[in-house]
mmCIF file of C-alpha atoms and ligand atoms in Angstrom:
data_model
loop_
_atom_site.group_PDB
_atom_site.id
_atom_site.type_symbol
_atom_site.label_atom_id
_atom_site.label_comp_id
_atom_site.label_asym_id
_atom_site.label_seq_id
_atom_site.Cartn_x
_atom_site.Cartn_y
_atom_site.Cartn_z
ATOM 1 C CA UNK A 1 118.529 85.132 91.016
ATOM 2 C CA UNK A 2 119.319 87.394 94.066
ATOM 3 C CA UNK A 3 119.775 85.789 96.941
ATOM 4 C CA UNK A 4 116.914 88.027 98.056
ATOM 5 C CA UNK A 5 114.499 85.826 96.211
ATOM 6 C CA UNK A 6 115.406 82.483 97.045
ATOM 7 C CA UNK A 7 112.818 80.570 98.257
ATOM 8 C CA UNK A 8 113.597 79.403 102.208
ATOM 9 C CA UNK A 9 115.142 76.009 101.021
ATOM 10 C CA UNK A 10 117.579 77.003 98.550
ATOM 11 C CA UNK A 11 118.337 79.474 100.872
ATOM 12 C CA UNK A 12 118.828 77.008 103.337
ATOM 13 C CA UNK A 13 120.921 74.516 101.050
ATOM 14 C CA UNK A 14 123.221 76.939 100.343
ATOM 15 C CA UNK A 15 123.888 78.254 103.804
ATOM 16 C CA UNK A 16 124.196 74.480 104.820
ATOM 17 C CA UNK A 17 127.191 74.646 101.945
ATOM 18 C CA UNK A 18 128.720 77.232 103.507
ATOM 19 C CA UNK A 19 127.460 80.194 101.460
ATOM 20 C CA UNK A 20 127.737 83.089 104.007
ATOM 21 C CA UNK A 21 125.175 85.425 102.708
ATOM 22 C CA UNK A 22 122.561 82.844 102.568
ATOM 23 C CA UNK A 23 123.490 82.142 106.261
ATOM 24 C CA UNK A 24 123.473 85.943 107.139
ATOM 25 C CA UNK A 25 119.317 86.400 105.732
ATOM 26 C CA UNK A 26 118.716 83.234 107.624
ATOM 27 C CA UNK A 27 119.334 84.745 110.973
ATOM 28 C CA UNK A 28 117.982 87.811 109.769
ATOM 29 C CA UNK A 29 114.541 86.112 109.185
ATOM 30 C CA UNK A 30 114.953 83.886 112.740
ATOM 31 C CA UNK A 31 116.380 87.397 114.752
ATOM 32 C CA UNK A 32 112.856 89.393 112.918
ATOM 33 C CA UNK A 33 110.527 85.875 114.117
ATOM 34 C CA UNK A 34 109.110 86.836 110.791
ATOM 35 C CA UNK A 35 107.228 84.061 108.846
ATOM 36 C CA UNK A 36 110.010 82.330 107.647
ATOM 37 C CA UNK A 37 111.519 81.826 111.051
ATOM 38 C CA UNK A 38 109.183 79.140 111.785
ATOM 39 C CA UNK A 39 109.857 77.126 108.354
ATOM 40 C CA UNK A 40 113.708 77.668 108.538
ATOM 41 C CA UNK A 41 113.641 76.294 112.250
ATOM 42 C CA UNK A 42 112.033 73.205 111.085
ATOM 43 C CA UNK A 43 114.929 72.479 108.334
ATOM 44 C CA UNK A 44 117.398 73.563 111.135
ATOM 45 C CA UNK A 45 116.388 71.695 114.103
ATOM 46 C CA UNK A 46 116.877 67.787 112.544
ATOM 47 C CA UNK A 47 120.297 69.033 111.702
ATOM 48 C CA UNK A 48 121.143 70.930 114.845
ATOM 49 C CA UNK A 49 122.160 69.839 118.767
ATOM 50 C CA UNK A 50 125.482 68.359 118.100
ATOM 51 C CA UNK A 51 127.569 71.290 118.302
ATOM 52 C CA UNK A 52 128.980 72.692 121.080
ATOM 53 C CA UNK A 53 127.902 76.227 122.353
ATOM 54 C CA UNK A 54 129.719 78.002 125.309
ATOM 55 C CA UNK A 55 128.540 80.889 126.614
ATOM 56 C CA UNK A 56 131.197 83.829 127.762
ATOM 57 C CA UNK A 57 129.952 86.201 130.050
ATOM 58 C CA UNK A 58 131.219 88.578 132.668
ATOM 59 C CA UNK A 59 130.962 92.711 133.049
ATOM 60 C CA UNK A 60 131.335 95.102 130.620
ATOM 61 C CA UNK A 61 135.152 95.700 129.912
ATOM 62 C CA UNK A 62 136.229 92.331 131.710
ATOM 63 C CA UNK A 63 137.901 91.168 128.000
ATOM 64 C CA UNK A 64 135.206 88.735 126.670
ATOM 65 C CA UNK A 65 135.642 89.608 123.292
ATOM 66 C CA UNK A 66 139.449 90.046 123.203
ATOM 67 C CA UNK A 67 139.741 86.681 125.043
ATOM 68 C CA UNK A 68 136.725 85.592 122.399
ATOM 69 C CA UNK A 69 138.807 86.450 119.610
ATOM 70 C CA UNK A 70 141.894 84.643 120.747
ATOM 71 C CA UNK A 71 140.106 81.447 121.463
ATOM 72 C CA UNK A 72 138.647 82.192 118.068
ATOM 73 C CA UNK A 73 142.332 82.448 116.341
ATOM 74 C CA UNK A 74 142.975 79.286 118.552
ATOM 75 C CA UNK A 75 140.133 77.135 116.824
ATOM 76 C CA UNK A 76 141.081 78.318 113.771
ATOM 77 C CA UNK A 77 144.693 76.898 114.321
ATOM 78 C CA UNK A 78 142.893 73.535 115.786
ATOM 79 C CA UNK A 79 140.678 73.328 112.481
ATOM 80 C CA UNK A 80 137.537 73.984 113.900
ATOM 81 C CA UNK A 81 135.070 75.908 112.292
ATOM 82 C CA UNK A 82 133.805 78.325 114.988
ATOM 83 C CA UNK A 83 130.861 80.923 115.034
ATOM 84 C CA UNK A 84 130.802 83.916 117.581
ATOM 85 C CA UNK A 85 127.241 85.455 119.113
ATOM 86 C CA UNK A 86 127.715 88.399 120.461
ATOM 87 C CA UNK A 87 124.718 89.728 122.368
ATOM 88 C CA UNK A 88 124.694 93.206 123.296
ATOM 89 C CA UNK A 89 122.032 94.789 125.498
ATOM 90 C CA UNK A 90 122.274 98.154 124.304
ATOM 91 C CA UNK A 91 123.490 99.101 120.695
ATOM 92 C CA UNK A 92 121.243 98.704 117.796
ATOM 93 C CA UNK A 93 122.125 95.607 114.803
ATOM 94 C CA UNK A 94 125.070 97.684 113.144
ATOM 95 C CA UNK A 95 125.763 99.432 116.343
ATOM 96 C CA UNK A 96 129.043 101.422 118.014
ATOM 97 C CA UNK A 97 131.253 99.399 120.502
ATOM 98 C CA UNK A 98 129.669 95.739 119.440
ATOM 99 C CA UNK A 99 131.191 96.753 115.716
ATOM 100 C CA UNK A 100 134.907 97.923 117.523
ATOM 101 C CA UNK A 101 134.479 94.389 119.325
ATOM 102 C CA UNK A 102 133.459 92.785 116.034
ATOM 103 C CA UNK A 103 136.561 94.285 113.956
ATOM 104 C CA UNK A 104 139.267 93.253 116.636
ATOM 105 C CA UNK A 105 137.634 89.654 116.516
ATOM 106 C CA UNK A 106 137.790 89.422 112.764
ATOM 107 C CA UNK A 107 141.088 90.546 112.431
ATOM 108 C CA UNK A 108 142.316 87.646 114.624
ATOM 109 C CA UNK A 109 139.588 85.390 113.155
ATOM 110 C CA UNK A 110 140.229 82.581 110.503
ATOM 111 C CA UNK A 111 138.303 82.921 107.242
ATOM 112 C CA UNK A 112 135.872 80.133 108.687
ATOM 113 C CA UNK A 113 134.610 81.913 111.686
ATOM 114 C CA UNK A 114 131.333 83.351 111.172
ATOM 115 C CA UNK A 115 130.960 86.144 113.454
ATOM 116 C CA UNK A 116 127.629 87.881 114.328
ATOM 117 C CA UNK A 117 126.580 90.913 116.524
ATOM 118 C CA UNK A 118 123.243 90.844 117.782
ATOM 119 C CA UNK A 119 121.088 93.536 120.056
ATOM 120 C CA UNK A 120 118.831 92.506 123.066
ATOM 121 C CA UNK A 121 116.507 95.034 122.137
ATOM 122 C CA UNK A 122 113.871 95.210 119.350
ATOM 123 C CA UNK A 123 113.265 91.760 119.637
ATOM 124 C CA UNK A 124 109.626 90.978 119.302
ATOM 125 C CA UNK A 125 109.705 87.997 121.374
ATOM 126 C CA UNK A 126 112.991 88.731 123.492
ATOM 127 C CA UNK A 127 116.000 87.319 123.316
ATOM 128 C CA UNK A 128 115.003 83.951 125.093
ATOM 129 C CA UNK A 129 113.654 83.239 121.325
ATOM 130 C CA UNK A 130 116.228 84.640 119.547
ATOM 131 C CA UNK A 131 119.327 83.080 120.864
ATOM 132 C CA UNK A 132 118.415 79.668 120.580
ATOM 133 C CA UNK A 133 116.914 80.236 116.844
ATOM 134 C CA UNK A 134 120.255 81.519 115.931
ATOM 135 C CA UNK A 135 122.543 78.982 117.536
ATOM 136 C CA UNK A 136 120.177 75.846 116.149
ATOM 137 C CA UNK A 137 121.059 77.529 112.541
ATOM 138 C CA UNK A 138 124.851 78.713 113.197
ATOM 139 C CA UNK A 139 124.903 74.780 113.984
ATOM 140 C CA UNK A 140 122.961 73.274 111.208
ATOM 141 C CA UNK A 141 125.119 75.370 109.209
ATOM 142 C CA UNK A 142 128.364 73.540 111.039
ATOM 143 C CA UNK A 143 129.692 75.922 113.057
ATOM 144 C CA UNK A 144 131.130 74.036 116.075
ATOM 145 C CA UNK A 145 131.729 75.419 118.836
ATOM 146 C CA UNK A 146 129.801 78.556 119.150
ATOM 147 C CA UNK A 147 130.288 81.138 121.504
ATOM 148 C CA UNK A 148 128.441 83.277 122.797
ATOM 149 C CA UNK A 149 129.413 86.402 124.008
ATOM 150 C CA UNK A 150 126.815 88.015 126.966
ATOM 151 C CA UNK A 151 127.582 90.994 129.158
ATOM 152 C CA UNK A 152 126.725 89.418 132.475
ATOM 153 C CA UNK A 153 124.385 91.992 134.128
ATOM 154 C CA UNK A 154 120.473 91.003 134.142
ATOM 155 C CA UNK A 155 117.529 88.645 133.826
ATOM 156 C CA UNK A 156 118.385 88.174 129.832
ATOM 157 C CA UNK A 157 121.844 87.694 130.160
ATOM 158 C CA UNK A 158 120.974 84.852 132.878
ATOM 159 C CA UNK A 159 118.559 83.000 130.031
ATOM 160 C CA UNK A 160 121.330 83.735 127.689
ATOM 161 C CA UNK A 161 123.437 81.865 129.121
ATOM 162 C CA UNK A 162 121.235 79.059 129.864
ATOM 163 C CA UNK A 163 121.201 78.194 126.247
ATOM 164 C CA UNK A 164 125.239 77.483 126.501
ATOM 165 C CA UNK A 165 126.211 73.858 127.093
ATOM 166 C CA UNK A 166 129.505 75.051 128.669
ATOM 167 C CA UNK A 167 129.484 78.708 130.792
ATOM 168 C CA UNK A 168 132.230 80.521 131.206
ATOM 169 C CA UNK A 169 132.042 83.137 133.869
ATOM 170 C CA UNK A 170 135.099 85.781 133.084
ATOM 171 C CA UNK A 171 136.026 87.860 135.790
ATOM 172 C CA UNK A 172 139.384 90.557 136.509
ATOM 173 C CA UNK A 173 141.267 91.792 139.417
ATOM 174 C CA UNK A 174 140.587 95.364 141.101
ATOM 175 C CA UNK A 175 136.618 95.128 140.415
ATOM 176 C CA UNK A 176 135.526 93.294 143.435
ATOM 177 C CA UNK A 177 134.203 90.479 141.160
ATOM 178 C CA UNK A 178 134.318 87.832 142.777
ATOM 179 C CA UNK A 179 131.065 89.169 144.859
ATOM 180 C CA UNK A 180 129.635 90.647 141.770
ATOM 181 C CA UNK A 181 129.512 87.457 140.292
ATOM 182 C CA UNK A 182 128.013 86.424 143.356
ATOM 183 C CA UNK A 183 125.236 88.918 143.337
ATOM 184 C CA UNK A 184 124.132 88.807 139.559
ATOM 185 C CA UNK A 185 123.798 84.901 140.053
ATOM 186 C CA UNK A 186 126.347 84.396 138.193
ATOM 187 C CA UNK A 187 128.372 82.227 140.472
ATOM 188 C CA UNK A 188 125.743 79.621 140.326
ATOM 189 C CA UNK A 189 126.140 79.668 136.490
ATOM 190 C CA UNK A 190 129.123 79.488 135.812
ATOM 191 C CA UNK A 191 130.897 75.740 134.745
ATOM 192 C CA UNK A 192 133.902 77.513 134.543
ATOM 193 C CA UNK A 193 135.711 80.955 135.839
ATOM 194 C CA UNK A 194 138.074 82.565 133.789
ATOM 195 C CA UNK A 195 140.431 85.199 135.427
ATOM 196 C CA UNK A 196 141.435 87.624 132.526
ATOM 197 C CA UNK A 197 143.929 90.408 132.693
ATOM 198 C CA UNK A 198 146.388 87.650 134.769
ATOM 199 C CA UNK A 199 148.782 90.111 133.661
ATOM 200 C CA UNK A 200 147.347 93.156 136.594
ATOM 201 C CA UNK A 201 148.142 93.120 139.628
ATOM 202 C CA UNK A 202 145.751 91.030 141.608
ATOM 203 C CA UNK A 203 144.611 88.285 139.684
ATOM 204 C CA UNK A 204 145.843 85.736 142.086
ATOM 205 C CA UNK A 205 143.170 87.830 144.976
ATOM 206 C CA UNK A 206 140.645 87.052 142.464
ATOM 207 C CA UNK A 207 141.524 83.635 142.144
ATOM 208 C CA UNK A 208 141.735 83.019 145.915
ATOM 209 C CA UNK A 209 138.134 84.566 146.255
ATOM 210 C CA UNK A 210 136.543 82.354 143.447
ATOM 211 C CA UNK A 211 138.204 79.418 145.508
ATOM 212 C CA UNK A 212 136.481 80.526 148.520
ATOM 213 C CA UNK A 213 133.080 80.855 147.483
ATOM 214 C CA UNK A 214 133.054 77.685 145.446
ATOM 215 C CA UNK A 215 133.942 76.045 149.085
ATOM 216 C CA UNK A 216 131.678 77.518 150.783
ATOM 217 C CA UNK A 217 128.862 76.975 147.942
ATOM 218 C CA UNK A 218 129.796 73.351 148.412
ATOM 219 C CA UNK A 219 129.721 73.658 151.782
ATOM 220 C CA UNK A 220 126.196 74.706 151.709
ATOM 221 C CA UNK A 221 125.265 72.405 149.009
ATOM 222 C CA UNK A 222 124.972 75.223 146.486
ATOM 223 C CA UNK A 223 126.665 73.469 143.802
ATOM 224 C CA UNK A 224 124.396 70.702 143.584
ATOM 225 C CA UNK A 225 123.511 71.669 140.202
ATOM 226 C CA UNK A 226 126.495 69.949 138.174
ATOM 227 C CA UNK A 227 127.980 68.435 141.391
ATOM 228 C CA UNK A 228 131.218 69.331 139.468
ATOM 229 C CA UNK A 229 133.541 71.555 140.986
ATOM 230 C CA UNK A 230 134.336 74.760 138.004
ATOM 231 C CA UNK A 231 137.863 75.122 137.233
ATOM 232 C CA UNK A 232 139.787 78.231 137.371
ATOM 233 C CA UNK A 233 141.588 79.254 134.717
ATOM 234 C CA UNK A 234 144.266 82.560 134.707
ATOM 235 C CA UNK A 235 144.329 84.002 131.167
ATOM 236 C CA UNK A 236 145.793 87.376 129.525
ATOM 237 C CA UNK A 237 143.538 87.892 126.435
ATOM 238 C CA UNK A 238 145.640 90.822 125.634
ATOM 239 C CA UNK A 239 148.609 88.157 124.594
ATOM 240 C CA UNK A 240 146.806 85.076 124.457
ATOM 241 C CA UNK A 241 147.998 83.410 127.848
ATOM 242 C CA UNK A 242 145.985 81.293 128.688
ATOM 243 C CA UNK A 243 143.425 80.610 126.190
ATOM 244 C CA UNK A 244 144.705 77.036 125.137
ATOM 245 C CA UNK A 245 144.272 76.159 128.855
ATOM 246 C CA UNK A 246 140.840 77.894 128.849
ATOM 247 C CA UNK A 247 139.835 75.918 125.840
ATOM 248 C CA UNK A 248 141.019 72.864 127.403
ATOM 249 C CA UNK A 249 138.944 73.290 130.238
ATOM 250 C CA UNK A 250 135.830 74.008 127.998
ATOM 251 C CA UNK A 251 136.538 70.624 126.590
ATOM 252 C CA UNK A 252 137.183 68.994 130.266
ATOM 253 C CA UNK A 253 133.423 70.385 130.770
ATOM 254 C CA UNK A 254 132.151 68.854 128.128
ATOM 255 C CA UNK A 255 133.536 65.526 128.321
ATOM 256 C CA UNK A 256 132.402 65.205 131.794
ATOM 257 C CA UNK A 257 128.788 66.401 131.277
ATOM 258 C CA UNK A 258 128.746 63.960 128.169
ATOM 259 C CA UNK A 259 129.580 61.113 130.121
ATOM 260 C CA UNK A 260 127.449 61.550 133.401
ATOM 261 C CA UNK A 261 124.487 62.643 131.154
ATOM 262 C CA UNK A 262 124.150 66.379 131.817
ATOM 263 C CA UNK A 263 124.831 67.725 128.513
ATOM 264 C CA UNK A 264 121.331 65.835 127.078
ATOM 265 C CA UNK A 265 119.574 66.787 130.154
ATOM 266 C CA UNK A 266 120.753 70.380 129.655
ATOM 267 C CA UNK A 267 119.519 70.225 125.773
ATOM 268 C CA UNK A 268 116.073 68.790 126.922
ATOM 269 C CA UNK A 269 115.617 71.663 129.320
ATOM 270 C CA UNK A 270 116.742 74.087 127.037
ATOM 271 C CA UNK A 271 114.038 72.733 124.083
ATOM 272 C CA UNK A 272 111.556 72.598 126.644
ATOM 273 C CA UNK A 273 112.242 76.156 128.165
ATOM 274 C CA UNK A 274 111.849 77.417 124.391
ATOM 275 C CA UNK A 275 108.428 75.421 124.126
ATOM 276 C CA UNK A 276 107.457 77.187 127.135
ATOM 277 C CA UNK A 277 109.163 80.927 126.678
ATOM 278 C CA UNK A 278 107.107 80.858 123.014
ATOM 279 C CA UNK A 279 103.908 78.976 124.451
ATOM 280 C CA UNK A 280 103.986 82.556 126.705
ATOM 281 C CA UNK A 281 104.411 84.892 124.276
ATOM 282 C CA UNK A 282 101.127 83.350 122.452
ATOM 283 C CA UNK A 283 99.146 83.673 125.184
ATOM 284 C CA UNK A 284 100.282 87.049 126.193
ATOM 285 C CA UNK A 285 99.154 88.093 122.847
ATOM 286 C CA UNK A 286 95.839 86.175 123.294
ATOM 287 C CA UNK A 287 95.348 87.963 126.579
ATOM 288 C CA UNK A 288 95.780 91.713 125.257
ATOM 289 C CA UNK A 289 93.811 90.717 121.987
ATOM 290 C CA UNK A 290 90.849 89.846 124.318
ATOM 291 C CA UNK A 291 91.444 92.552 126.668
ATOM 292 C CA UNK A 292 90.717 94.686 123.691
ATOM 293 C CA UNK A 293 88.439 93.292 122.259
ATOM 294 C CA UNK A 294 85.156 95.280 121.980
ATOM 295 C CA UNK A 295 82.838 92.767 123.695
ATOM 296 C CA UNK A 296 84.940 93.360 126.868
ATOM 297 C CA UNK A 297 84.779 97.055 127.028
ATOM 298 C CA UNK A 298 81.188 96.501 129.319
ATOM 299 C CA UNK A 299 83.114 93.844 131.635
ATOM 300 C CA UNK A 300 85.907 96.468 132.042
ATOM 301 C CA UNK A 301 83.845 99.657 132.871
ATOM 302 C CA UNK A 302 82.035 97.687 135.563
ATOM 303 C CA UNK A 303 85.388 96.366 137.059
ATOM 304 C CA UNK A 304 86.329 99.874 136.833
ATOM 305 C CA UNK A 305 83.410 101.000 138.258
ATOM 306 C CA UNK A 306 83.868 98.619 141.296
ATOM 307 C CA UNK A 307 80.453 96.375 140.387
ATOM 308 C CA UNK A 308 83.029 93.608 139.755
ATOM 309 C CA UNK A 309 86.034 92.359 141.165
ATOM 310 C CA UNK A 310 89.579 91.615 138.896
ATOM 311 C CA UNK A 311 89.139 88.429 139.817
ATOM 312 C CA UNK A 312 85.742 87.407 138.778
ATOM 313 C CA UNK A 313 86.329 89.606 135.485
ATOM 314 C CA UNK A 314 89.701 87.124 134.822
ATOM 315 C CA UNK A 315 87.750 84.242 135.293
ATOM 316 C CA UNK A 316 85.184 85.477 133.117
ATOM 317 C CA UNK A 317 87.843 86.484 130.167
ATOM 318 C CA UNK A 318 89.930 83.020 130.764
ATOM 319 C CA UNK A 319 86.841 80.868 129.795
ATOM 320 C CA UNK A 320 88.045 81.848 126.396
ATOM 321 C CA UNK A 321 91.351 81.484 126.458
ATOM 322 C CA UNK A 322 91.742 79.082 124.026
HETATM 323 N N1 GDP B 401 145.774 94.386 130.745
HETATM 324 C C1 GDP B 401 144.884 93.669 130.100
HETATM 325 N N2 GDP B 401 143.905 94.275 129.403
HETATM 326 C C2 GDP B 401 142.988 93.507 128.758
HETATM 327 C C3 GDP B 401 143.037 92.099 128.785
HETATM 328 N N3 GDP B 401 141.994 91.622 128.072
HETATM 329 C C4 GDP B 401 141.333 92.680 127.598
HETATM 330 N N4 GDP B 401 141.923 93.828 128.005
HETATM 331 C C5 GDP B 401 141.478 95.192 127.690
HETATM 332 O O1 GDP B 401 140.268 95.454 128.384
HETATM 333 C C6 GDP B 401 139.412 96.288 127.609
HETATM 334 C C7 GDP B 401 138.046 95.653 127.433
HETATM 335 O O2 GDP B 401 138.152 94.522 126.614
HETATM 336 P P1 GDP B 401 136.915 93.910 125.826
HETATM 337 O O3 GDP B 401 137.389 92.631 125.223
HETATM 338 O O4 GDP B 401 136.309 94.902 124.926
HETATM 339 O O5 GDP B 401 135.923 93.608 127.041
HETATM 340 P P2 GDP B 401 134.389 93.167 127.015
HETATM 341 O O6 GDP B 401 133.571 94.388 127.263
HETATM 342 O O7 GDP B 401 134.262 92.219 128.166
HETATM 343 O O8 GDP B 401 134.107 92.511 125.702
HETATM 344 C C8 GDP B 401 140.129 96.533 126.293
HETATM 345 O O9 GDP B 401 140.792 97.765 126.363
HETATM 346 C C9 GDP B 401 141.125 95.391 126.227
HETATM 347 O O10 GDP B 401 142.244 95.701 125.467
HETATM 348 C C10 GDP B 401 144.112 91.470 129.517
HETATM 349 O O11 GDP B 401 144.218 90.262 129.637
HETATM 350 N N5 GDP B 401 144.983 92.311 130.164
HETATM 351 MG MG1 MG B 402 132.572 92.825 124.286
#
């Protein structure tokens, strides 16, 4: 039988055994939140939550997916059985620079990774659903950690990156990061700052300017959110500098939001933000379906016609909201 015509469970079962395929239609279904999403998240979720997922974000050419790929080759040395995400905002599923991005990685990759490019667009629901739906399976499946790679402009990578246990925030000399980070919110997200391309002139600037602001964020009681100070870690993705330190620090993260509690916490807010981001798409659907709806076109015409007011028309419509 083609793995086409597998009912969801076998599919499942085999993806679980490691058959990539299998895994590969599963995401398909969650990333299309067609009607096998739904069924597949239920076999997923019981299975799911243990791994560790760390997001990797920064601007566009800052090295996230070289320095991806050699934390990637690092796990694979280490045993571990990593997926990458990589999230792009613009190109389409099988699209230009994410597939250059995606052909570096897998050349560095071990035979284990699982590597998967994925487009904010076109996405029914939005990413907010997406990402999680695909990370719950990647880990069912066990791939631990996985990363997730986010270009770090914008509301979506912001919720991206709230569905990471661990964030790193990657930033390079000669860009004036630090204080981009600072105005994309990013500072406040970050668990951890990597300064790639150690090997320019500059890094150290960087370095010194990260150091500032998390001082002065303490100072102002910005940080409150972790109440741990984020590391700082130099790295040359280019040669691989770095990275073992980097992935230490990941696993410093970790450890320390395991033991004072965060890391649940986190993964309770996350499940409940998904409740809620999918509770809103319903109703926004519910909305425009009785905004349309023919026994509303009178209501409408007099709103538009000034007899009544928005307001007393919403009222009116939300008594069926149900
Ligand atoms: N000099 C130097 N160049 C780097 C380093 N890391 C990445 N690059 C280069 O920076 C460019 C962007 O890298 P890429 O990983 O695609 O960045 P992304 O857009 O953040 O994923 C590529 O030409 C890389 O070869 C580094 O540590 N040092
Ligand atoms: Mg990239």
């Amino acid at each position: 039988m083609s793995i086409r015509d597998l009912p969801i469970p076998d599919l499942f079962e085999r993806a679980v055994e490691g058959d990539r395929r299998a895994l590969g239609r599963l995401l398909t279904h969650i990333e299309r939140e067609n009607e096998h999403a739904a069924p597949i998240a239920e076999l997923a979720h019981p299975l799911a939550g243990t791994g560790h997922v760390v997001g990797i974000t920064g601007a566009p050419g800052s090295g996230k997916s070289t320095l991806t790929g050699q934390l990637v080759k690092l796990l694979g040395e280490l045993g571990l059985r990593a997926a990458v995400l990589a999230v792009d905002p613009s190109s389409p599923l099988t699209g230009g620079a994410i597939l250059g991005d995606r052909v570096r990685m897998e050349d560095v990759a071990s035979p284990e990774t699982f590597i998967r490019s994925m487009a904010t667009r076109g996405h029914q629901g939005g990413l907010a659903l997406a990402v999680p739906g695909v990370v719950r399976v990647l880990n069912a499946c066990g791939y631990n950690p996985v990363l997730i790679e986010t270009v770090g402009v914008g509301q979506v990578e912001v919720d991206v990156a709230g569905t990471a246990d661990t964030t790193v925030v990657v930033a390079t000399p000669g860009m004036g990061d630090g204080v981009q980070a600072n105005k994309a919110g990013l500072l406040e997200l970050a668990d951890l700052f990597v300064v790639n391309k150690a090997d320019r002139p500059g890094a150290n600037d960087v370095r010194r300017d990260l150091d500032l602001m998390l001082d002065l964020s303490h100072a102002t009681g910005q940080d409150q959110r972790t109440g741990l100070r984020p590391e700082i870690i130099m790295t040359s993705a280019l040669t691989g500098e770095g990275a073992p330190e980097m992935w230490e620090a990941i696993e410093r993260h970790r450890a320390a939001i395991t033991a004072n509690g965060q890391l649940e916490q986190r993964r309770r807010d996350r499940d409940v933000v998904e409740v809620r981001n999918r509770l809103l798409v319903a109703a926004e659907r519910r909305v425009d379906e009785l905004l349309s709806a023919e026994s509303h076109a009178d209501l409408l015409d007099r709103v538009a016609a000034r007899s009544v007011a928005p307001a007393t028309a919403s009222s009116e419509i939300a008594q069926q909201l149900h």
